[in-house]
């Protein structure tokens, strides 16, 4: 019996020693996960996730506050899913550098990000918007620059082909807030997003700031809509060098920002420095409709220019239409004008219409640069057309029913893709639409204020 007791004691000592010897095993820290609470078919989402998450079309989602998808995680959103942004908390979805969003909708079942306000109460700025951050180059001095809007997350890097996922057949409605003066959240903000990312068929409607703003990066995009935005339709900064084909912008004549609402606003960077990469985005087949459907249309005096190109930008615009703007083109600053003369800033096969001759082609006050001579130079095939009515585009200015994007004979020919890269699909027409072909059909909504979600 004593021998058995001794053996039992020895066993317990050995076991205790073995157990103590494993105290140094690594401790597994649980991953951050969204806080999600579901009630009546609506899942309220808050916080951050380091885990993969799927939003299902079988329920609705309400974002509260800043919602982060962190590096290494993927947010997948099924076609037809409805995601609302909480107004009180300035809800914003942030896809951090190294994370992905896989939002692949369809023409029949688009993914919708919208306001949580009731029908009749929705307005621009009801929530923040979507911010996607990547590791593609910018011209900022640090690869850890923080994106604007109070988000305080880094973007940029050296991977031009970085992949932040997919955004396809997606609507973003009533976003855009001024977090602080000159520190806003746009409808869709892209910071250092790389060319491995797929973005197409995205509509931003009733945005309180810019519909689309690109801070550096190389992402290519097609079929974009900026609808009744308060500020700029398309803003390119900090070395954005992607390609964009088929882009539409439609203004609300009564609504504009005190800072001047433009179709395009393009900067090299905030200082107009010579930092590289330069802002050298290439746009083709763009139709941006300003507030002036006709010469007698009344509109908000804060509307600005169809194209405000400044601060050493090297943007290129081809095969495009800018109709009904108080000012057509503003080539702003000596560096910008030098880029135009050197041919690194290009506008070709493009029409400016419905703008007075004195305001169609302009430069900043005090400049002697001849923007008209540059724009109208032989071989560019640009035109200034006095009256929108000659182009057959009246339906595009429709403010009461769904716009009609039919075009007249003059716009059906004249495009050229000579010297452009292989990303672009060749076509014959000027602007975003071939006559009788409406790529907004089925998935876009031009009356989201009345939509039932």
Short mmCIF file of C-alpha atoms in Angstrom, two decimals:
data_model
loop_
_atom_site.label_atom_id
_atom_site.label_comp_id
_atom_site.label_asym_id
_atom_site.label_seq_id
_atom_site.Cartn_x
_atom_site.Cartn_y
_atom_site.Cartn_z
CA UNK A 1 0.00 0.00 0.00
CA UNK A 2 2.85 2.36 0.88
CA UNK A 3 4.44 1.59 -2.48
CA UNK A 4 1.22 2.59 -4.23
CA UNK A 5 1.07 5.84 -2.23
CA UNK A 6 4.69 6.63 -3.15
CA UNK A 7 3.95 5.98 -6.84
CA UNK A 8 0.89 8.24 -6.70
CA UNK A 9 2.94 11.02 -5.07
CA UNK A 10 5.69 10.65 -7.68
CA UNK A 11 3.15 10.79 -10.49
CA UNK A 12 1.60 13.97 -9.10
CA UNK A 13 5.00 15.67 -8.83
CA UNK A 14 5.94 14.72 -12.40
CA UNK A 15 2.56 15.92 -13.70
CA UNK A 16 2.85 19.23 -11.83
CA UNK A 17 6.36 19.76 -13.17
CA UNK A 18 5.21 19.06 -16.73
CA UNK A 19 2.28 21.42 -16.39
CA UNK A 20 4.46 24.23 -15.02
CA UNK A 21 6.93 23.69 -17.84
CA UNK A 22 4.24 24.67 -20.36
CA UNK A 23 3.53 28.09 -18.83
CA UNK A 24 5.56 29.69 -21.64
CA UNK A 25 3.29 28.45 -24.45
CA UNK A 26 2.19 31.36 -26.70
CA UNK A 27 -1.02 33.08 -25.70
CA UNK A 28 -3.48 33.43 -28.58
CA UNK A 29 -4.98 36.92 -28.58
CA UNK A 30 -8.55 36.94 -29.89
CA UNK A 31 -9.02 38.90 -33.11
CA UNK A 32 -11.03 42.11 -33.05
CA UNK A 33 -14.54 41.58 -34.31
CA UNK A 34 -17.43 43.86 -35.13
CA UNK A 35 -19.95 44.47 -32.41
CA UNK A 36 -23.16 43.28 -34.06
CA UNK A 37 -26.65 43.34 -32.58
CA UNK A 38 -29.64 42.18 -34.59
CA UNK A 39 -33.23 43.30 -34.16
CA UNK A 40 -36.18 42.97 -36.54
CA UNK A 41 -33.97 41.86 -39.41
CA UNK A 42 -31.51 44.77 -39.04
CA UNK A 43 -27.96 44.12 -37.85
CA UNK A 44 -26.28 47.13 -36.24
CA UNK A 45 -22.54 47.08 -36.92
CA UNK A 46 -19.95 48.97 -34.85
CA UNK A 47 -16.21 48.91 -34.23
CA UNK A 48 -13.46 47.02 -36.08
CA UNK A 49 -12.88 43.56 -37.47
CA UNK A 50 -9.70 41.59 -38.06
CA UNK A 51 -11.78 38.60 -39.16
CA UNK A 52 -13.48 37.98 -42.49
CA UNK A 53 -17.14 39.04 -42.43
CA UNK A 54 -20.01 38.57 -44.89
CA UNK A 55 -23.02 40.87 -45.14
CA UNK A 56 -25.98 38.84 -46.41
CA UNK A 57 -28.77 40.09 -48.64
CA UNK A 58 -31.24 38.32 -46.34
CA UNK A 59 -30.96 41.10 -43.76
CA UNK A 60 -30.31 44.84 -43.61
CA UNK A 61 -27.34 46.50 -41.92
CA UNK A 62 -26.91 49.75 -40.00
CA UNK A 63 -23.40 51.15 -39.63
CA UNK A 64 -22.75 53.22 -36.50
CA UNK A 65 -19.70 55.42 -36.09
CA UNK A 66 -16.42 54.69 -37.87
CA UNK A 67 -16.50 51.02 -38.89
CA UNK A 68 -13.07 49.58 -39.76
CA UNK A 69 -12.09 46.51 -41.76
CA UNK A 70 -8.50 45.99 -40.64
CA UNK A 71 -5.46 44.68 -42.49
CA UNK A 72 -5.77 41.02 -43.41
CA UNK A 73 -9.58 40.96 -43.18
CA UNK A 74 -12.11 40.87 -46.02
CA UNK A 75 -15.64 42.26 -45.96
CA UNK A 76 -17.81 40.41 -48.49
CA UNK A 77 -21.18 41.91 -49.40
CA UNK A 78 -23.76 39.87 -51.30
CA UNK A 79 -25.66 41.31 -54.31
CA UNK A 80 -28.81 43.13 -53.27
CA UNK A 81 -27.65 43.92 -49.74
CA UNK A 82 -28.87 47.18 -48.17
CA UNK A 83 -26.47 48.95 -45.77
CA UNK A 84 -27.57 52.15 -44.03
CA UNK A 85 -25.41 54.75 -42.34
CA UNK A 86 -26.40 56.17 -38.97
CA UNK A 87 -26.72 59.94 -39.10
CA UNK A 88 -26.05 60.84 -35.47
CA UNK A 89 -22.72 58.98 -35.34
CA UNK A 90 -21.51 60.05 -38.83
CA UNK A 91 -21.26 56.39 -39.83
CA UNK A 92 -18.39 55.66 -42.22
CA UNK A 93 -17.02 52.41 -43.64
CA UNK A 94 -13.21 52.31 -43.77
CA UNK A 95 -11.33 49.56 -45.61
CA UNK A 96 -7.82 49.85 -44.19
CA UNK A 97 -4.59 49.31 -46.07
CA UNK A 98 -4.11 45.57 -46.39
CA UNK A 99 -7.84 44.81 -46.05
CA UNK A 100 -10.35 44.11 -48.82
CA UNK A 101 -13.96 44.79 -49.67
CA UNK A 102 -15.64 42.32 -52.02
CA UNK A 103 -18.83 44.15 -53.00
CA UNK A 104 -19.87 42.54 -56.29
CA UNK A 105 -23.43 43.50 -57.09
CA UNK A 106 -25.27 42.98 -60.36
CA UNK A 107 -27.35 45.17 -62.66
CA UNK A 108 -30.45 43.42 -61.33
CA UNK A 109 -29.31 43.37 -57.67
CA UNK A 110 -27.03 46.30 -56.89
CA UNK A 111 -25.54 46.76 -53.45
CA UNK A 112 -26.92 49.93 -51.82
CA UNK A 113 -25.31 52.09 -49.14
CA UNK A 114 -27.83 54.71 -48.09
CA UNK A 115 -29.23 56.96 -45.36
CA UNK A 116 -31.09 55.60 -42.35
CA UNK A 117 -33.53 58.50 -42.54
CA UNK A 118 -37.14 58.04 -43.60
CA UNK A 119 -38.54 58.76 -47.05
CA UNK A 120 -38.93 62.52 -47.33
CA UNK A 121 -36.22 63.24 -44.74
CA UNK A 122 -33.09 62.10 -46.56
CA UNK A 123 -30.48 64.64 -47.58
CA UNK A 124 -26.84 65.06 -48.52
CA UNK A 125 -24.55 64.44 -45.58
CA UNK A 126 -26.76 61.96 -43.72
CA UNK A 127 -23.69 59.74 -43.13
CA UNK A 128 -20.00 59.63 -43.96
CA UNK A 129 -19.36 57.37 -46.92
CA UNK A 130 -16.86 54.71 -47.98
CA UNK A 131 -13.09 55.09 -47.62
CA UNK A 132 -10.76 52.55 -49.23
CA UNK A 133 -7.05 52.74 -48.42
CA UNK A 134 -4.31 50.90 -50.29
CA UNK A 135 -0.55 50.56 -50.69
CA UNK A 136 -0.11 52.07 -54.17
CA UNK A 137 2.16 55.10 -54.72
CA UNK A 138 1.25 58.68 -53.85
CA UNK A 139 3.38 61.83 -54.06
CA UNK A 140 3.16 62.48 -50.34
CA UNK A 141 6.47 62.51 -48.45
CA UNK A 142 5.47 59.53 -46.30
CA UNK A 143 3.94 56.16 -47.08
CA UNK A 144 2.08 56.55 -43.80
CA UNK A 145 0.19 59.74 -44.58
CA UNK A 146 -3.21 59.83 -42.90
CA UNK A 147 -6.39 60.10 -44.94
CA UNK A 148 -8.59 63.14 -44.36
CA UNK A 149 -11.93 63.11 -42.59
CA UNK A 150 -10.77 62.43 -39.03
CA UNK A 151 -10.17 58.75 -39.80
CA UNK A 152 -6.46 58.78 -38.88
CA UNK A 153 -5.50 55.71 -40.92
CA UNK A 154 -2.44 55.49 -43.22
CA UNK A 155 -2.42 54.96 -46.96
CA UNK A 156 0.07 54.72 -49.81
CA UNK A 157 3.13 52.62 -50.49
CA UNK A 158 5.15 51.16 -53.35
CA UNK A 159 2.83 48.45 -54.71
CA UNK A 160 1.22 49.86 -57.85
CA UNK A 161 -0.79 46.66 -58.37
CA UNK A 162 -2.12 46.52 -54.81
CA UNK A 163 -5.55 44.89 -54.55
CA UNK A 164 -8.21 46.32 -52.20
CA UNK A 165 -10.99 44.14 -53.62
CA UNK A 166 -14.08 44.86 -55.72
CA UNK A 167 -16.72 47.60 -55.84
CA UNK A 168 -19.11 46.80 -58.69
CA UNK A 169 -22.77 47.70 -59.20
CA UNK A 170 -22.86 49.72 -56.01
CA UNK A 171 -24.88 52.80 -55.06
CA UNK A 172 -23.72 55.22 -52.36
CA UNK A 173 -26.54 57.60 -51.41
CA UNK A 174 -26.65 60.71 -49.16
CA UNK A 175 -23.04 60.50 -47.90
CA UNK A 176 -20.42 63.22 -47.48
CA UNK A 177 -19.78 65.18 -44.30
CA UNK A 178 -17.42 67.97 -43.27
CA UNK A 179 -15.68 66.40 -40.28
CA UNK A 180 -13.77 69.67 -39.89
CA UNK A 181 -13.22 72.62 -42.27
CA UNK A 182 -11.14 71.37 -45.24
CA UNK A 183 -11.21 67.90 -43.70
CA UNK A 184 -14.17 66.11 -45.21
CA UNK A 185 -15.41 62.61 -45.90
CA UNK A 186 -16.41 62.15 -49.54
CA UNK A 187 -18.90 59.75 -51.05
CA UNK A 188 -16.13 57.41 -52.21
CA UNK A 189 -12.61 58.23 -51.02
CA UNK A 190 -9.73 56.26 -52.52
CA UNK A 191 -6.32 56.67 -50.89
CA UNK A 192 -3.40 54.94 -52.58
CA UNK A 193 -5.67 52.29 -54.10
CA UNK A 194 -3.86 50.03 -56.55
CA UNK A 195 -4.61 48.73 -60.03
CA UNK A 196 -5.39 45.24 -58.70
CA UNK A 197 -8.65 46.69 -57.37
CA UNK A 198 -11.79 46.46 -59.51
CA UNK A 199 -14.15 49.46 -59.46
CA UNK A 200 -17.00 49.82 -61.95
CA UNK A 201 -20.67 50.78 -62.05
CA UNK A 202 -20.65 52.96 -58.94
CA UNK A 203 -23.20 55.75 -58.40
CA UNK A 204 -22.71 58.40 -55.71
CA UNK A 205 -25.88 60.46 -55.19
CA UNK A 206 -26.63 63.55 -53.10
CA UNK A 207 -23.18 63.73 -51.57
CA UNK A 208 -22.42 66.51 -49.10
CA UNK A 209 -18.84 66.84 -50.36
CA UNK A 210 -17.08 65.41 -53.45
CA UNK A 211 -18.68 62.36 -55.03
CA UNK A 212 -15.35 60.72 -55.90
CA UNK A 213 -11.93 61.78 -54.61
CA UNK A 214 -8.70 59.96 -55.41
CA UNK A 215 -5.58 60.63 -53.33
CA UNK A 216 -2.78 59.06 -55.33
CA UNK A 217 -3.02 55.44 -56.38
CA UNK A 218 -3.28 53.64 -59.69
CA UNK A 219 -6.76 52.11 -59.67
CA UNK A 220 -8.64 52.00 -62.98
CA UNK A 221 -12.41 52.57 -63.07
CA UNK A 222 -15.35 52.50 -65.46
CA UNK A 223 -19.02 53.52 -65.44
CA UNK A 224 -19.11 56.05 -62.61
CA UNK A 225 -21.99 58.40 -61.76
CA UNK A 226 -21.81 61.58 -59.67
CA UNK A 227 -25.43 62.65 -59.17
CA UNK A 228 -26.44 65.97 -57.62
CA UNK A 229 -23.37 66.32 -55.46
CA UNK A 230 -22.87 69.42 -53.33
CA UNK A 231 -19.16 69.95 -54.10
CA UNK A 232 -16.97 68.50 -56.87
CA UNK A 233 -17.96 65.53 -58.99
CA UNK A 234 -14.46 64.07 -59.52
CA UNK A 235 -11.44 65.25 -57.53
CA UNK A 236 -7.92 63.95 -58.28
CA UNK A 237 -4.93 64.65 -56.03
CA UNK A 238 -1.53 63.52 -54.80
CA UNK A 239 -0.36 61.66 -57.87
CA UNK A 240 -3.47 59.72 -58.90
CA UNK A 241 -2.46 58.01 -62.14
CA UNK A 242 -5.32 55.63 -62.90
CA UNK A 243 -7.51 55.44 -65.99
CA UNK A 244 -11.25 56.20 -66.02
CA UNK A 245 -13.69 55.53 -68.87
CA UNK A 246 -17.43 56.26 -68.97
CA UNK A 247 -18.17 58.78 -66.25
CA UNK A 248 -21.37 60.78 -65.80
CA UNK A 249 -22.08 63.83 -63.67
CA UNK A 250 -25.43 65.58 -63.24
CA UNK A 251 -25.91 68.76 -61.19
CA UNK A 252 -28.78 70.07 -59.11
CA UNK A 253 -28.95 73.70 -60.31
CA UNK A 254 -30.07 74.87 -56.86
CA UNK A 255 -27.33 73.25 -54.77
CA UNK A 256 -23.63 74.15 -54.75
CA UNK A 257 -20.82 74.57 -52.25
CA UNK A 258 -19.38 77.90 -51.08
CA UNK A 259 -15.94 76.68 -52.18
CA UNK A 260 -17.26 76.42 -55.78
CA UNK A 261 -18.71 73.21 -57.15
CA UNK A 262 -16.76 71.86 -60.11
CA UNK A 263 -17.03 68.94 -62.48
CA UNK A 264 -13.33 68.11 -62.32
CA UNK A 265 -10.95 69.49 -59.71
CA UNK A 266 -7.40 68.27 -60.21
CA UNK A 267 -4.27 69.06 -58.17
CA UNK A 268 -0.74 67.73 -58.22
CA UNK A 269 -0.72 68.17 -54.46
CA UNK A 270 -1.79 70.87 -52.03
CA UNK A 271 1.37 72.91 -52.66
CA UNK A 272 1.67 72.30 -56.41
CA UNK A 273 5.10 70.77 -55.80
CA UNK A 274 7.21 68.72 -58.19
CA UNK A 275 6.85 65.60 -56.05
CA UNK A 276 6.36 62.39 -57.97
CA UNK A 277 4.35 60.57 -59.11
CA UNK A 278 2.51 63.45 -60.74
CA UNK A 279 -1.26 63.51 -60.91
CA UNK A 280 -1.57 62.06 -64.40
CA UNK A 281 -4.97 60.36 -64.49
CA UNK A 282 -6.44 59.75 -67.94
CA UNK A 283 -10.21 60.18 -68.43
CA UNK A 284 -12.15 59.30 -71.57
CA UNK A 285 -15.84 59.34 -72.47
CA UNK A 286 -16.96 61.66 -69.71
CA UNK A 287 -20.25 63.61 -69.73
CA UNK A 288 -20.55 66.23 -66.99
CA UNK A 289 -23.76 68.25 -67.05
CA UNK A 290 -23.62 71.53 -65.15
CA UNK A 291 -26.52 73.64 -63.87
CA UNK A 292 -27.26 75.52 -67.14
CA UNK A 293 -29.55 73.44 -69.32
CA UNK A 294 -30.31 76.59 -71.32
CA UNK A 295 -29.10 80.16 -71.29
CA UNK A 296 -32.13 81.19 -69.22
CA UNK A 297 -31.72 78.55 -66.48
CA UNK A 298 -31.40 80.03 -62.98
CA UNK A 299 -28.82 78.35 -60.77
CA UNK A 300 -26.82 78.67 -57.57
CA UNK A 301 -24.02 81.24 -57.94
CA UNK A 302 -21.57 78.93 -56.18
CA UNK A 303 -21.24 76.70 -59.22
CA UNK A 304 -17.72 76.88 -60.64
CA UNK A 305 -16.01 75.24 -63.58
CA UNK A 306 -16.45 72.14 -65.66
CA UNK A 307 -12.70 71.60 -65.26
CA UNK A 308 -10.53 73.35 -62.68
CA UNK A 309 -6.99 72.09 -63.31
CA UNK A 310 -4.39 73.54 -60.98
CA UNK A 311 -1.36 73.02 -58.71
CA UNK A 312 0.89 71.28 -61.24
CA UNK A 313 -1.64 68.65 -62.36
CA UNK A 314 -0.94 66.58 -65.48
CA UNK A 315 -4.43 65.18 -65.98
CA UNK A 316 -5.60 64.13 -69.47
CA UNK A 317 -9.17 64.29 -70.79
CA UNK A 318 -10.27 62.70 -74.08
CA UNK A 319 -13.51 62.23 -76.01
CA UNK A 320 -15.60 64.06 -73.43
CA UNK A 321 -18.49 66.51 -73.08
CA UNK A 322 -18.82 69.32 -70.53
CA UNK A 323 -22.21 70.97 -70.94
CA UNK A 324 -23.94 73.85 -69.16
CA UNK A 325 -21.24 75.18 -66.82
CA UNK A 326 -20.72 78.85 -65.83
CA UNK A 327 -17.02 78.39 -66.66
CA UNK A 328 -15.72 75.71 -68.98
CA UNK A 329 -11.98 75.26 -68.39
CA UNK A 330 -9.77 77.03 -65.84
CA UNK A 331 -6.06 76.34 -66.38
CA UNK A 332 -4.82 77.66 -63.06
CA UNK A 333 -1.16 78.47 -62.36
CA UNK A 334 2.11 78.70 -64.25
CA UNK A 335 3.13 75.08 -63.60
CA UNK A 336 -0.21 73.79 -64.83
CA UNK A 337 0.04 75.94 -67.93
CA UNK A 338 3.61 74.74 -68.54
CA UNK A 339 2.34 71.16 -68.37
CA UNK A 340 -0.30 72.02 -70.96
CA UNK A 341 2.29 73.54 -73.29
CA UNK A 342 4.61 70.55 -72.80
CA UNK A 343 1.82 68.12 -73.65
CA UNK A 344 1.85 66.26 -70.34
CA UNK A 345 -1.57 67.79 -69.60
CA UNK A 346 -3.94 66.97 -72.46
CA UNK A 347 -7.48 67.75 -73.53
CA UNK A 348 -8.39 66.24 -76.89
CA UNK A 349 -11.53 65.46 -78.90
CA UNK A 350 -13.58 67.23 -76.24
CA UNK A 351 -16.55 69.61 -76.40
CA UNK A 352 -17.44 72.43 -74.00
CA UNK A 353 -21.01 73.62 -74.61
CA UNK A 354 -23.55 76.03 -73.19
CA UNK A 355 -20.91 78.33 -71.69
CA UNK A 356 -20.42 81.93 -72.83
CA UNK A 357 -17.44 82.44 -75.11
CA UNK A 358 -15.77 84.69 -72.53
CA UNK A 359 -15.98 81.99 -69.85
CA UNK A 360 -15.39 78.82 -71.85
CA UNK A 361 -11.56 78.84 -71.75
CA UNK A 362 -9.97 80.75 -68.89
CA UNK A 363 -6.87 81.22 -66.72
CA UNK A 364 -6.36 82.67 -63.27
CA UNK A 365 -6.52 86.43 -62.74
CA UNK A 366 -3.36 88.19 -63.89
CA UNK A 367 -2.14 85.39 -66.15
CA UNK A 368 -1.30 86.09 -69.79
CA UNK A 369 -1.46 82.44 -70.84
CA UNK A 370 -3.66 81.85 -73.90
CA UNK A 371 -5.88 78.93 -72.92
CA UNK A 372 -7.99 79.33 -76.05
CA UNK A 373 -5.00 79.02 -78.37
CA UNK A 374 -3.89 75.90 -76.54
CA UNK A 375 -7.36 74.27 -76.44
CA UNK A 376 -8.11 75.04 -80.09
CA UNK A 377 -4.70 74.10 -81.49
CA UNK A 378 -4.62 72.03 -84.66
CA UNK A 379 -4.81 68.30 -84.06
CA UNK A 380 -6.58 68.50 -80.70
CA UNK A 381 -10.03 68.45 -82.33
CA UNK A 382 -11.65 70.26 -79.40
CA UNK A 383 -14.71 72.48 -79.79
CA UNK A 384 -16.61 75.18 -77.94
CA UNK A 385 -20.33 75.03 -78.79
CA UNK A 386 -22.45 78.00 -77.80
CA UNK A 387 -25.82 76.29 -77.32
CA UNK A 388 -26.52 72.92 -75.71
CA UNK A 389 -29.61 72.49 -77.88
CA UNK A 390 -27.53 71.82 -80.99
CA UNK A 391 -26.12 68.64 -79.39
CA UNK A 392 -29.42 66.86 -78.72
CA UNK A 393 -28.76 66.44 -75.00
CA UNK A 394 -31.83 68.09 -73.44
CA UNK A 395 -32.90 64.85 -71.77
CA UNK A 396 -29.68 64.65 -69.78
CA UNK A 397 -30.64 67.80 -67.86
CA UNK A 398 -34.01 66.36 -66.78
CA UNK A 399 -34.58 67.15 -63.10
CA UNK A 400 -38.06 65.70 -62.61
CA UNK A 401 -37.90 62.23 -64.18
CA UNK A 402 -35.19 59.77 -65.08
CA UNK A 403 -32.67 61.43 -67.44
CA UNK A 404 -32.60 60.41 -71.10
CA UNK A 405 -29.04 60.08 -72.37
CA UNK A 406 -29.79 60.22 -76.08
CA UNK A 407 -27.34 62.30 -78.10
CA UNK A 408 -27.53 64.23 -81.34
CA UNK A 409 -25.62 63.58 -84.52
CA UNK A 410 -22.67 65.82 -83.65
CA UNK A 411 -21.76 63.72 -80.61
CA UNK A 412 -22.06 60.36 -82.36
CA UNK A 413 -18.69 60.69 -84.08
CA UNK A 414 -15.36 62.38 -83.45
CA UNK A 415 -13.72 60.22 -80.79
CA UNK A 416 -10.10 59.15 -81.16
CA UNK A 417 -8.00 56.76 -79.10
CA UNK A 418 -4.73 57.28 -80.91
CA UNK A 419 -1.84 57.06 -78.46
CA UNK A 420 -4.04 55.95 -75.55
CA UNK A 421 -3.27 52.82 -73.56
CA UNK A 422 -4.92 49.42 -73.89
CA UNK A 423 -7.20 49.93 -70.88
CA UNK A 424 -9.56 52.03 -73.00
CA UNK A 425 -12.29 50.55 -75.20
CA UNK A 426 -12.38 52.26 -78.60
CA UNK A 427 -15.62 53.97 -79.59
CA UNK A 428 -16.76 56.61 -82.05
CA UNK A 429 -18.85 58.88 -79.81
CA UNK A 430 -18.05 61.88 -77.63
CA UNK A 431 -19.18 61.63 -74.02
CA UNK A 432 -20.29 58.78 -71.78
CA UNK A 433 -23.06 57.31 -73.95
CA UNK A 434 -23.54 55.89 -77.39
CA UNK A 435 -26.90 56.94 -78.76
CA UNK A 436 -29.59 54.57 -77.48
CA UNK A 437 -27.25 52.73 -75.11
CA UNK A 438 -27.91 53.57 -71.45
CA UNK A 439 -25.46 51.76 -69.17
CA UNK A 440 -27.21 53.19 -66.08
CA UNK A 441 -30.35 51.13 -66.73
CA UNK A 442 -31.39 48.64 -64.07
CA UNK A 443 -28.91 49.41 -61.31
CA UNK A 444 -28.77 53.23 -60.98
CA UNK A 445 -31.45 55.22 -59.13
CA UNK A 446 -32.08 58.88 -59.93
CA UNK A 447 -34.75 59.31 -57.24
CA UNK A 448 -33.32 57.72 -54.06
CA UNK A 449 -35.17 60.20 -51.86
CA UNK A 450 -38.37 58.29 -52.60
CA UNK A 451 -36.93 54.77 -52.51
CA UNK A 452 -38.25 52.30 -49.97
CA UNK A 453 -35.48 50.32 -48.29
#
